[in-house]
Coordinates of C-alpha atoms and ligand atoms in Angstrom, one line a residue:
X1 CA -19.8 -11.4 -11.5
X2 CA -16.9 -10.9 -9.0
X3 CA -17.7 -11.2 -5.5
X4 CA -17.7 -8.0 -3.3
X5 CA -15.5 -8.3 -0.9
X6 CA -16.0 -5.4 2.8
X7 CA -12.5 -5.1 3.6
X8 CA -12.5 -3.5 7.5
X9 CA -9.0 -3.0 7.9
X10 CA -7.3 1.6 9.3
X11 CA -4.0 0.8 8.6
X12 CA -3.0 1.9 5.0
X13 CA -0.5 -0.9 4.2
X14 CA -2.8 -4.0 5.2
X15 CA -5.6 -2.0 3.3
X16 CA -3.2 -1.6 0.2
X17 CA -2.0 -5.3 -0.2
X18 CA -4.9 -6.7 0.7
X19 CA -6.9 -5.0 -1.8
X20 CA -4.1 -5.6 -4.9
X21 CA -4.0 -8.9 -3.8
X22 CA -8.2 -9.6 -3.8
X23 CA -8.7 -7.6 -7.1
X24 CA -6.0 -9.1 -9.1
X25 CA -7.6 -12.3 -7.9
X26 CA -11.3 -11.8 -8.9
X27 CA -12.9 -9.7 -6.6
X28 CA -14.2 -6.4 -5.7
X29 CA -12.9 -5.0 -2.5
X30 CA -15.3 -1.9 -1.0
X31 CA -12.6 -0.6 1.9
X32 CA -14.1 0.6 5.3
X33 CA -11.8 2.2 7.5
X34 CA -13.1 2.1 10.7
X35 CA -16.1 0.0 13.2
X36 CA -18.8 2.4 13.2
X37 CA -18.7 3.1 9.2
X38 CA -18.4 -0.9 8.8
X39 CA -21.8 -1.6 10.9
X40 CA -23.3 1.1 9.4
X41 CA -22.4 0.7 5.9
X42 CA -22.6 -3.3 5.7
X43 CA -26.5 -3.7 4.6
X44 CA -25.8 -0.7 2.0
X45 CA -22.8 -2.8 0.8
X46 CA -24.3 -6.0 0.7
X47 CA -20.5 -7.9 0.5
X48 CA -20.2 -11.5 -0.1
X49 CA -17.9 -11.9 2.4
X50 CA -16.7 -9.3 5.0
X51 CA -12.5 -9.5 5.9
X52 CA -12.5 -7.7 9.2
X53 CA -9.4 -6.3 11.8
X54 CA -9.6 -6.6 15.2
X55 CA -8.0 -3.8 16.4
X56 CA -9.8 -0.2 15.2
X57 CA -10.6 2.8 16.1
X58 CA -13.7 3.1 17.4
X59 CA -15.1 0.1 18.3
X60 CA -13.0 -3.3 17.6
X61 CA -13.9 -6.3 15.1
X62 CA -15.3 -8.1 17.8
X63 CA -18.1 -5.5 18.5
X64 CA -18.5 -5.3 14.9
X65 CA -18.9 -8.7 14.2
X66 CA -21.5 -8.8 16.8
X67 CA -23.4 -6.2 15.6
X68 CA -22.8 -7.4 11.8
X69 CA -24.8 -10.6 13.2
X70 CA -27.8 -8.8 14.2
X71 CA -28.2 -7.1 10.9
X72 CA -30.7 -9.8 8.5
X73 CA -28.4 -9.3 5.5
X74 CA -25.5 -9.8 7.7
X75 CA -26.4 -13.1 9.5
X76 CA -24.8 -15.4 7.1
X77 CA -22.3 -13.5 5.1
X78 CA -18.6 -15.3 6.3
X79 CA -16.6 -12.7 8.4
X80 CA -13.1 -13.4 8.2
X81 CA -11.5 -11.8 11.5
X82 CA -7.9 -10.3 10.7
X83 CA -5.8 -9.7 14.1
X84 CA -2.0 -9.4 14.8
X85 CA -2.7 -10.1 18.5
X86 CA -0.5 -13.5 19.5
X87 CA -2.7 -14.4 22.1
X88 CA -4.8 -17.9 22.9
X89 CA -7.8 -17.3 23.0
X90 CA -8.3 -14.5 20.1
X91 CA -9.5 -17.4 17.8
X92 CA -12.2 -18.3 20.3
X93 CA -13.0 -15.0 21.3
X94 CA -13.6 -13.9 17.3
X95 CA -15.7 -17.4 16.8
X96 CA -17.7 -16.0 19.6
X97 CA -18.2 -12.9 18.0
X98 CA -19.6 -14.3 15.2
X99 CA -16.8 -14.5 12.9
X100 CA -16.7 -17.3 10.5
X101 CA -12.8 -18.1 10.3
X102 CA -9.5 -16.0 11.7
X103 CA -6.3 -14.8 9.7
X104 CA -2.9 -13.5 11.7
X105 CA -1.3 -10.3 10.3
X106 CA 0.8 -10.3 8.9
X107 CA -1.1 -10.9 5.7
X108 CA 0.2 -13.7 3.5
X109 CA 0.2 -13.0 0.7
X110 CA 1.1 -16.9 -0.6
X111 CA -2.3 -17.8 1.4
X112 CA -4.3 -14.9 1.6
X113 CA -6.5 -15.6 -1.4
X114 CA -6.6 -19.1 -0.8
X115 CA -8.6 -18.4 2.6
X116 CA -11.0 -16.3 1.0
X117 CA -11.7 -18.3 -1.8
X118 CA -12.5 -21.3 0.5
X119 CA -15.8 -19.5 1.7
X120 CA -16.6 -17.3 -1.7
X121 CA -14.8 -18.3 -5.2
X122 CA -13.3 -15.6 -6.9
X123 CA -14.6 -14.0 -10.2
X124 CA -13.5 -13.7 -13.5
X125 CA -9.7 -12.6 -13.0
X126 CA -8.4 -8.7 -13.9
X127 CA -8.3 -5.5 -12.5
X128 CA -10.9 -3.6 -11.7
X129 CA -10.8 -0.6 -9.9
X130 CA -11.5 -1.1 -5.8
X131 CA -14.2 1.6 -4.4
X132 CA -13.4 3.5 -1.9
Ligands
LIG201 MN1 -6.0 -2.1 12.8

C-alpha cells in the first residue's frame, strides 16, 4: 500500500514537482487546489498525511489547518505547512494552527521526501498515476 498523500498547494509548478517527486518516491498524491475544496474534501480523501500551502485563494493554510483539526478523521493526520513567507513567526503561527511540521518554498527537492517520510514511510517505489 502507498500512502495517500493531500497535496494543498494553486500554483502549478509546486503542484507539478511536488507530485513527481512523492509518486516516484512511493506515494499517492490526491492534488487540491484551493482551501475550501481541501476542508471539504479531506474526510472523503482520507490522506495519510496532508502537505499544505499557506498562501491560497480562498481561505489560507492556517484556516485550513484549523478546520482540518476539527474534522474526527483529520485530528491526527500530520499536516505539513508549505509557505514561502520569510517571516519569524510563520513557524509558530502554523504550529498553532495545528500543523504538525513546516517546509519553506522553495521546495527541495534533495529534502523534500525525506520530511515526509519522517511522519509516513513511503510505499513500494514506481509510478503510479497522481489523481486529480
Ligand atoms: Mn500558494
Amino acid at each position: 500500500m502507498r500512502p495517500r498523500i493531500m497535496l494543498v498547494e494553486d500554483n502549478e509548478q509546486n503542484i507539478y514537482l511536488a507530485t513527481f517527486l512523492l509518486a516516484r518516491n512511493g506515494y499517492d498524491v490526491v492534488q487540491i487546489r484551493n482551501g475550501i475544496d481541501a476542508v471539504n474534501q479531506a474526510s472523503r480523501v482520507l490522506p495519510d498525511l496532508v502537505i499544505l500551502d499557506i498562501e491560497l485563494p480562498g481561505i489560507d493554510g492556517y484556516a485550513v489547518a484549523r478546520a482540518l483539526r476539527k474534522q474526527p478523521e483529520l485530528a491526527s493526520v500530520p499536516i505539513i505547512a508549505v509557505t514561502s513567507y520569510a517571516m519569524v513567526g510563520d513557524r509558530e503561527r502554523a504550529l498553532q494552527a495545528g500543523c504538525t511540521d513546516y517546509i519553506e518554498k522553495p521546495i527541495n527537492a534533495d529534502t523534500f521526501v525525506k520530511q515526509v517520510a519522517r511522519y509516513v514511510p513511503p510505499g513500494e517505489g514506481g509510478g503510479s498515476c497522481p489523481e486529480s
